[in-house]
Short mmCIF file of C-alpha atoms in Angstrom, two decimals:
data_model
loop_
_atom_site.label_atom_id
_atom_site.label_comp_id
_atom_site.label_asym_id
_atom_site.label_seq_id
_atom_site.Cartn_x
_atom_site.Cartn_y
_atom_site.Cartn_z
CA MET A 1 15.65 -7.06 21.56
CA ASN A 2 13.41 -8.68 18.97
CA PHE A 3 14.04 -8.59 15.21
CA LEU A 4 12.19 -5.30 14.65
CA GLU A 5 13.85 -3.51 17.57
CA GLU A 6 17.24 -4.66 16.26
CA ARG A 7 16.39 -3.31 12.83
CA ILE A 8 15.26 0.04 14.27
CA VAL A 9 18.54 0.36 16.16
CA LYS A 10 20.49 -0.54 13.00
CA ASP A 11 18.67 1.57 10.40
CA GLY A 12 16.33 3.97 12.21
CA ILE A 13 17.34 7.60 12.50
CA VAL A 14 16.37 9.72 15.49
CA LYS A 15 15.65 13.36 14.69
CA GLU A 16 14.84 16.37 16.83
CA GLY A 17 11.24 16.60 18.01
CA ASN A 18 10.84 12.89 18.77
CA VAL A 19 10.89 11.95 15.12
CA LEU A 20 11.97 8.41 14.26
CA LYS A 21 12.77 7.92 10.58
CA VAL A 22 12.38 4.34 9.43
CA ASP A 23 11.83 5.10 5.77
CA SER A 24 14.68 2.86 4.61
CA PHE A 25 12.82 -0.32 5.58
CA LEU A 26 9.26 0.43 6.72
CA ASN A 27 7.36 3.26 5.10
CA HIS A 28 9.00 4.48 1.92
CA GLN A 29 11.43 1.74 0.98
CA MET A 30 9.94 -1.48 2.31
CA ASP A 31 11.83 -4.62 3.36
CA ILE A 32 9.39 -7.37 2.41
CA GLU A 33 11.34 -10.08 4.22
CA LEU A 34 11.02 -8.04 7.42
CA PHE A 35 7.27 -7.67 6.78
CA ASP A 36 7.09 -11.45 6.45
CA GLN A 37 8.73 -11.86 9.87
CA MET A 38 6.23 -9.37 11.26
CA GLY A 39 3.40 -11.43 9.75
CA ALA A 40 4.66 -14.59 11.45
CA GLU A 41 4.91 -12.75 14.78
CA PHE A 42 1.40 -11.27 14.54
CA LYS A 43 0.04 -14.70 13.61
CA LYS A 44 1.60 -16.03 16.83
CA ARG A 45 0.25 -13.18 18.97
CA PHE A 46 -3.29 -13.38 17.56
CA ALA A 47 -3.34 -17.16 17.10
CA ASP A 48 -6.53 -17.67 19.12
CA ARG A 49 -8.57 -15.03 17.30
CA PRO A 50 -11.08 -15.89 14.53
CA ILE A 51 -9.77 -13.23 12.13
CA ASN A 52 -11.33 -13.19 8.65
CA LYS A 53 -10.26 -9.75 7.42
CA ILE A 54 -7.42 -7.25 7.84
CA LEU A 55 -8.14 -3.53 7.83
CA THR A 56 -5.45 -0.90 7.30
CA ILE A 57 -5.16 2.67 6.11
CA GLU A 58 -3.38 4.20 3.15
CA ALA A 59 -0.62 4.55 2.35
CA SER A 60 2.13 3.07 4.48
CA GLY A 61 -0.06 0.51 6.24
CA ILE A 62 -0.93 -1.28 3.01
CA GLY A 63 2.34 -3.06 2.33
CA ILE A 64 2.65 -4.48 5.84
CA ALA A 65 -1.02 -5.48 5.88
CA CYS A 66 -0.78 -7.38 2.59
CA VAL A 67 2.25 -9.42 3.65
CA VAL A 68 0.80 -10.04 7.13
CA ALA A 69 -2.45 -11.19 5.48
CA GLN A 70 -0.64 -14.10 3.87
CA HIS A 71 -0.06 -15.53 7.35
CA PHE A 72 -3.76 -15.35 8.12
CA GLY A 73 -5.08 -16.32 4.67
CA VAL A 74 -7.52 -13.40 4.63
CA PRO A 75 -8.20 -10.40 2.37
CA VAL A 76 -7.13 -6.85 3.20
CA VAL A 77 -9.30 -3.74 3.04
CA PHE A 78 -7.61 -0.38 3.14
CA ALA A 79 -9.36 2.76 4.34
CA LYS A 80 -8.90 5.85 2.24
CA LYS A 81 -8.08 9.26 3.58
CA THR A 82 -10.00 12.06 2.01
CA LYS A 83 -10.67 15.68 2.66
CA SER A 84 -13.84 15.64 0.63
CA ILE A 85 -17.07 15.82 2.57
CA ASN A 86 -19.16 14.78 -0.39
CA ILE A 87 -19.27 11.04 0.22
CA GLU A 88 -21.74 8.60 -1.29
CA GLY A 89 -24.08 6.87 1.13
CA GLU A 90 -22.29 3.62 0.40
CA MET A 91 -19.35 4.45 2.61
CA TYR A 92 -18.56 4.15 6.29
CA THR A 93 -16.87 7.36 7.29
CA ALA A 94 -15.02 8.50 10.37
CA GLU A 95 -13.79 11.99 10.92
CA VAL A 96 -10.41 11.95 12.59
CA GLU A 97 -8.58 14.93 13.93
CA SER A 98 -4.81 14.86 13.71
CA PHE A 99 -2.94 16.12 16.76
CA THR A 100 0.23 16.50 14.75
CA HIS A 101 -1.09 18.10 11.62
CA LYS A 102 -3.90 20.07 13.22
CA CYS A 103 -6.36 19.14 10.52
CA LYS A 104 -9.42 16.97 10.14
CA ASN A 105 -9.49 14.10 7.72
CA GLN A 106 -12.16 11.70 6.72
CA VAL A 107 -11.39 8.02 6.66
CA ILE A 108 -13.69 5.98 4.43
CA VAL A 109 -14.41 2.34 3.65
CA ALA A 110 -17.04 1.09 1.21
CA LYS A 111 -19.90 -0.51 3.14
CA LYS A 112 -19.86 -3.64 1.03
CA PHE A 113 -16.44 -4.60 2.38
CA LEU A 114 -17.22 -4.60 6.11
CA SER A 115 -20.21 -6.14 7.88
CA GLU A 116 -21.34 -7.52 11.23
CA GLU A 117 -19.89 -10.86 10.18
CA ASP A 118 -16.37 -9.52 10.05
CA HIS A 119 -13.75 -10.29 12.67
CA VAL A 120 -11.10 -7.73 11.95
CA LEU A 121 -7.41 -7.41 12.64
CA ILE A 122 -6.33 -3.78 12.24
CA ILE A 123 -2.75 -3.33 11.02
CA ASP A 124 -0.72 -0.14 10.77
CA ASP A 125 2.92 0.90 10.69
CA PHE A 126 2.91 3.54 13.44
CA LEU A 127 0.91 4.35 16.54
CA ALA A 128 1.49 7.71 18.20
CA ASN A 129 -1.58 9.67 19.26
CA GLY A 130 -3.76 7.09 17.59
CA CYS A 131 -6.02 9.32 15.50
CA ALA A 132 -6.02 7.12 12.44
CA LEU A 133 -6.50 4.03 14.56
CA GLN A 134 -9.48 5.56 16.36
CA GLY A 135 -11.05 6.18 12.96
CA LEU A 136 -10.51 2.58 11.88
CA ILE A 137 -12.05 1.24 15.10
CA GLN A 138 -15.02 3.56 14.64
CA ILE A 139 -15.53 2.23 11.12
CA VAL A 140 -15.47 -1.43 12.21
CA LYS A 141 -18.01 -0.56 14.93
CA SER A 142 -20.23 1.28 12.43
CA ALA A 143 -20.26 -1.89 10.34
CA GLY A 144 -21.25 -3.95 13.38
CA GLY A 145 -18.04 -5.95 13.06
CA THR A 146 -15.64 -7.09 15.78
CA VAL A 147 -12.14 -5.72 16.33
CA GLU A 148 -10.29 -8.93 17.21
CA GLY A 149 -6.97 -7.22 17.56
CA ILE A 150 -4.69 -4.40 16.53
CA GLY A 151 -1.17 -5.06 15.27
CA ILE A 152 1.27 -2.16 15.08
CA ALA A 153 4.87 -2.18 13.93
CA ILE A 154 6.18 0.74 15.99
CA GLU A 155 4.39 2.40 18.89
CA LYS A 156 5.61 5.66 20.35
CA GLY A 157 5.09 4.73 23.99
CA PHE A 158 5.57 8.28 25.19
CA GLN A 159 2.48 9.42 23.27
CA SER A 160 -1.03 8.63 24.40
CA GLY A 161 -2.44 6.46 21.60
CA GLY A 162 -1.44 3.05 22.92
CA THR A 163 -2.54 3.72 26.49
CA VAL A 164 -5.97 4.95 25.39
CA ILE A 165 -6.56 1.95 23.16
CA ARG A 166 -5.44 -0.56 25.83
CA ASN A 167 -7.57 1.23 28.45
CA LEU A 168 -10.55 0.69 26.18
CA GLY A 169 -9.89 -3.05 26.33
CA TYR A 170 -8.59 -3.67 22.84
CA HIS A 171 -5.99 -6.37 22.27
CA LEU A 172 -3.18 -4.20 20.96
CA GLU A 173 0.18 -5.70 20.04
CA SER A 174 3.04 -3.43 19.04
CA LEU A 175 6.17 -5.20 17.86
CA ALA A 176 8.36 -2.36 19.12
CA ILE A 177 7.39 0.22 21.74
CA VAL A 178 9.72 3.20 21.81
CA ASP A 179 9.67 4.80 25.26
CA GLY A 180 12.30 7.39 24.56
CA MET A 181 14.69 8.74 21.95
CA ASP A 182 17.70 11.01 22.15
CA ALA A 183 18.42 12.93 18.97
CA SER A 184 21.90 13.99 20.13
CA THR A 185 23.16 10.43 20.75
CA GLY A 186 20.73 8.56 18.47
CA GLU A 187 19.86 6.31 21.41
CA ILE A 188 16.46 4.59 21.46
CA THR A 189 14.88 3.09 24.59
CA PHE A 190 12.42 0.25 24.05
CA ARG A 191 9.82 -0.90 26.54
CA GLU A 192 10.40 -4.40 27.92
CA GLN A 193 7.59 -6.65 26.67
CA MET B 1 -8.73 -16.31 -20.44
CA ASN B 2 -6.06 -16.22 -17.77
CA PHE B 3 -6.72 -16.16 -14.02
CA LEU B 4 -6.98 -12.35 -13.80
CA GLU B 5 -9.26 -12.02 -16.82
CA GLU B 6 -11.51 -14.69 -15.32
CA ARG B 7 -11.64 -12.80 -12.04
CA ILE B 8 -12.45 -9.52 -13.80
CA VAL B 9 -15.34 -11.21 -15.63
CA LYS B 10 -16.58 -12.73 -12.37
CA ASP B 11 -16.26 -9.75 -10.01
CA GLY B 12 -15.55 -6.64 -12.09
CA ILE B 13 -18.37 -4.18 -12.67
CA VAL B 14 -18.62 -2.14 -15.86
CA LYS B 15 -19.99 1.36 -15.40
CA GLU B 16 -20.89 4.12 -17.83
CA GLY B 17 -17.96 6.16 -19.12
CA ASN B 18 -15.59 3.22 -19.56
CA VAL B 19 -15.23 2.72 -15.83
CA LEU B 20 -14.24 -0.76 -14.64
CA LYS B 21 -14.75 -1.27 -10.92
CA VAL B 22 -12.50 -3.93 -9.45
CA ASP B 23 -12.54 -2.68 -5.89
CA SER B 24 -13.75 -5.98 -4.45
CA PHE B 25 -10.44 -7.73 -5.20
CA LEU B 26 -7.82 -5.26 -6.50
CA ASN B 27 -7.82 -1.73 -5.18
CA HIS B 28 -9.94 -1.31 -2.06
CA GLN B 29 -10.52 -4.82 -0.82
CA MET B 30 -7.49 -6.83 -1.90
CA ASP B 31 -7.34 -10.57 -2.62
CA ILE B 32 -3.82 -11.45 -1.49
CA GLU B 33 -3.95 -14.94 -3.02
CA LEU B 34 -4.69 -13.35 -6.38
CA PHE B 35 -1.76 -10.94 -5.88
CA ASP B 36 0.42 -13.98 -5.23
CA GLN B 37 -0.65 -15.52 -8.55
CA MET B 38 0.15 -12.21 -10.23
CA GLY B 39 3.59 -12.27 -8.62
CA ALA B 40 4.30 -15.73 -9.99
CA GLU B 41 3.18 -14.63 -13.45
CA PHE B 42 5.32 -11.46 -13.45
CA LYS B 43 8.29 -13.51 -12.25
CA LYS B 44 7.79 -15.75 -15.29
CA ARG B 45 7.44 -12.84 -17.71
CA PHE B 46 10.49 -10.95 -16.38
CA ALA B 47 12.57 -14.04 -15.60
CA ASP B 48 15.57 -12.92 -17.65
CA ARG B 49 15.81 -9.43 -16.12
CA PRO B 50 18.31 -8.54 -13.35
CA ILE B 51 15.70 -6.83 -11.16
CA ASN B 52 16.90 -5.62 -7.73
CA LYS B 53 14.09 -3.24 -6.79
CA ILE B 54 10.38 -2.73 -7.36
CA LEU B 55 8.95 0.77 -7.69
CA THR B 56 5.26 1.55 -7.34
CA ILE B 57 3.06 4.50 -6.46
CA GLU B 58 0.66 5.07 -3.60
CA ALA B 59 -1.87 3.94 -2.76
CA SER B 60 -3.32 1.04 -4.70
CA GLY B 61 -0.05 -0.09 -6.27
CA ILE B 62 1.56 -0.82 -2.91
CA GLY B 63 -0.24 -4.03 -1.99
CA ILE B 64 0.37 -5.68 -5.34
CA ALA B 65 4.00 -4.55 -5.40
CA CYS B 66 4.74 -5.98 -1.94
CA VAL B 67 3.32 -9.40 -2.74
CA VAL B 68 4.97 -9.45 -6.19
CA ALA B 69 8.28 -8.50 -4.53
CA GLN B 70 8.30 -11.77 -2.62
CA HIS B 71 8.68 -13.60 -5.94
CA PHE B 72 11.72 -11.50 -6.83
CA GLY B 73 13.25 -11.29 -3.34
CA VAL B 74 13.72 -7.53 -3.62
CA PRO B 75 12.60 -4.44 -1.65
CA VAL B 76 9.78 -2.14 -2.76
CA VAL B 77 9.92 1.65 -2.94
CA PHE B 78 6.68 3.53 -3.30
CA ALA B 79 6.48 6.99 -4.81
CA LYS B 80 4.35 9.50 -2.98
CA LYS B 81 1.85 11.80 -4.59
CA THR B 82 1.91 15.33 -3.32
CA LYS B 83 0.51 18.65 -4.30
CA SER B 84 3.14 20.52 -2.35
CA ILE B 85 5.83 22.22 -4.39
CA ASN B 86 8.07 22.78 -1.40
CA ILE B 87 10.19 19.67 -1.68
CA GLU B 88 13.55 19.09 -0.03
CA GLY B 89 16.52 18.71 -2.34
CA GLU B 90 16.76 15.09 -1.31
CA MET B 91 13.89 14.00 -3.50
CA TYR B 92 13.50 12.98 -7.12
CA THR B 93 10.36 14.66 -8.35
CA ALA B 94 8.27 14.32 -11.47
CA GLU B 95 5.35 16.53 -12.29
CA VAL B 96 2.57 14.53 -13.86
CA GLU B 97 -0.55 15.88 -15.41
CA SER B 98 -3.68 13.82 -15.09
CA PHE B 99 -5.85 13.60 -18.19
CA THR B 100 -8.77 12.37 -16.15
CA HIS B 101 -8.63 14.73 -13.21
CA LYS B 102 -7.28 17.73 -15.05
CA CYS B 103 -4.78 18.49 -12.33
CA LYS B 104 -1.06 18.38 -11.84
CA ASN B 105 0.50 16.24 -9.17
CA GLN B 106 4.03 15.78 -8.04
CA VAL B 107 5.38 12.29 -7.64
CA ILE B 108 8.35 12.04 -5.30
CA VAL B 109 10.92 9.45 -4.23
CA ALA B 110 13.75 10.06 -1.76
CA LYS B 111 17.07 10.10 -3.60
CA LYS B 112 18.68 7.65 -1.22
CA PHE B 113 16.36 4.87 -2.39
CA LEU B 114 17.12 4.97 -6.13
CA SER B 115 20.51 5.13 -7.83
CA GLU B 116 22.29 4.29 -11.07
CA GLU B 117 22.86 0.81 -9.70
CA ASP B 118 19.17 0.03 -9.59
CA HIS B 119 17.45 -2.27 -12.06
CA VAL B 120 13.82 -1.49 -11.50
CA LEU B 121 10.56 -3.30 -12.12
CA ILE B 122 7.69 -0.82 -12.03
CA ILE B 123 4.41 -2.28 -10.74
CA ASP B 124 0.96 -0.68 -10.73
CA ASP B 125 -2.66 -1.78 -10.65
CA PHE B 126 -4.01 0.18 -13.61
CA LEU B 127 -2.69 1.66 -16.84
CA ALA B 128 -4.95 4.00 -18.77
CA ASN B 129 -3.41 7.22 -20.06
CA GLY B 130 -0.23 6.40 -18.24
CA CYS B 131 0.41 9.68 -16.42
CA ALA B 132 1.52 8.11 -13.17
CA LEU B 133 3.66 5.60 -15.03
CA GLN B 134 5.38 8.33 -17.03
CA GLY B 135 6.27 10.02 -13.75
CA LEU B 136 7.73 6.81 -12.33
CA ILE B 137 9.84 6.23 -15.46
CA GLN B 138 11.07 9.83 -15.29
CA ILE B 139 12.13 9.31 -11.67
CA VAL B 140 14.09 6.13 -12.44
CA LYS B 141 15.81 7.97 -15.28
CA SER B 142 16.62 10.95 -13.02
CA ALA B 143 18.31 8.50 -10.66
CA GLY B 144 20.33 7.03 -13.54
CA GLY B 145 18.71 3.65 -12.96
CA THR B 146 17.39 1.16 -15.50
CA VAL B 147 13.72 0.35 -16.06
CA GLU B 148 13.94 -3.41 -16.60
CA GLY B 149 10.24 -3.81 -17.01
CA ILE B 150 6.76 -2.62 -16.20
CA GLY B 151 4.14 -4.96 -14.78
CA ILE B 152 0.51 -3.84 -14.79
CA ALA B 153 -2.53 -5.71 -13.55
CA ILE B 154 -5.17 -4.16 -15.82
CA GLU B 155 -4.50 -2.06 -18.91
CA LYS B 156 -7.24 -0.13 -20.63
CA GLY B 157 -6.19 -0.93 -24.17
CA PHE B 158 -8.51 1.67 -25.67
CA GLN B 159 -6.58 4.46 -23.96
CA SER B 160 -3.18 5.60 -25.08
CA GLY B 161 -0.88 4.80 -22.15
CA GLY B 162 0.15 1.29 -23.14
CA THR B 163 0.81 2.14 -26.76
CA VAL B 164 2.99 5.11 -25.89
CA ILE B 165 5.07 3.12 -23.40
CA ARG B 166 5.55 0.19 -25.81
CA ASN B 167 6.44 2.61 -28.64
CA LEU B 168 9.18 3.98 -26.39
CA GLY B 169 10.66 0.49 -26.21
CA TYR B 170 9.81 -0.43 -22.64
CA HIS B 171 9.08 -4.05 -21.77
CA LEU B 172 5.49 -3.65 -20.60
CA GLU B 173 3.47 -6.64 -19.45
CA SER B 174 -0.20 -6.21 -18.58
CA LEU B 175 -1.89 -9.29 -17.17
CA ALA B 176 -5.24 -8.21 -18.61
CA ILE B 177 -5.76 -5.77 -21.47
CA VAL B 178 -9.33 -4.54 -21.75
CA ASP B 179 -10.08 -3.48 -25.32
CA GLY B 180 -13.70 -2.68 -24.78
CA MET B 181 -16.51 -2.61 -22.25
CA ASP B 182 -20.26 -2.38 -22.57
CA ALA B 183 -21.99 -0.87 -19.56
CA SER B 184 -25.44 -1.96 -20.74
CA THR B 185 -24.57 -5.67 -21.01
CA GLY B 186 -21.58 -5.73 -18.63
CA GLU B 187 -19.55 -7.39 -21.37
CA ILE B 188 -15.76 -7.00 -21.35
CA THR B 189 -13.53 -7.67 -24.37
CA PHE B 190 -9.94 -8.68 -23.65
CA ARG B 191 -7.05 -8.43 -26.09
CA GLU B 192 -5.61 -11.79 -27.14
CA GLN B 193 -2.07 -12.04 -25.76
#
């Protein structure tokens, strides 16, 4: 097990319905030292890529992205989620449909912060069905930029998001891939990487 | 002028209605090196305080808080904004009324992440009327914790938030206090500190 998998086993809580609660260190309370380790690991995994910008999405992606960015020496842009359809023309927008929440959201980024010169690393805390991620990729493409890689903390391997993104040829690195969880025993099965 | 004031003069944009846009380096695109300088400065200003946790609020406070936290070696908790009133009993909640948006929002933090043992530094990007900040203070108080200090990037000195908080005896440090802006000339007046 790597450092993140160990931490998930130690402090993650498995709940009914394939819910994994990691809010004590990842997405409500945040362990910044852990984020720093994640940054070092992503830097290793994307070492050969000419990354000049990190893109993430509010809210829980922002903390990880900012600490990871220190390892790359690049700025972070975060996409905003909005329900409003009245967007200025100065925004890239992607409409993403949530499988879980059964609602449509718009994801927006100001045009001035992404262009065809950008080589983007997308960072997020979770990947399940991949709706948010699909929106971020769409936005980078709208800008004419290049998705150099996608770095995820925890991927739910039993949901389709990761497979779809890898099938499309993106360089996706998830630090922990959960292939199964048992709410009665609390056991978590990670994919060998 | 300090480093943040210089950056505001260089890249901030003054708009009609006392709006200061700093989204190219602070709250949409984020300059992580600048955040690191802010962290060093807050560490200096709160050097004598026994801070063991940083509290911020989604979304734009999170990035700053995480980078600042590295200078204190402490975890970050971010409060969530929600409109839902159906909150589990495991949450501290504060209802905050926005002067600007004329709406009420709930700010919530899970009880397990704040207690009477916590000595909290509150971090946020902006302070204007101080609604969000009042909610965060209320939540720390509900938990029985101590607000050791409040670190703000940009305070709008011509709005009431900062004065109220200082009058209440809190140790509030704003790295830049804007006392006036002129949208026609783009000129920004900072308070001498």
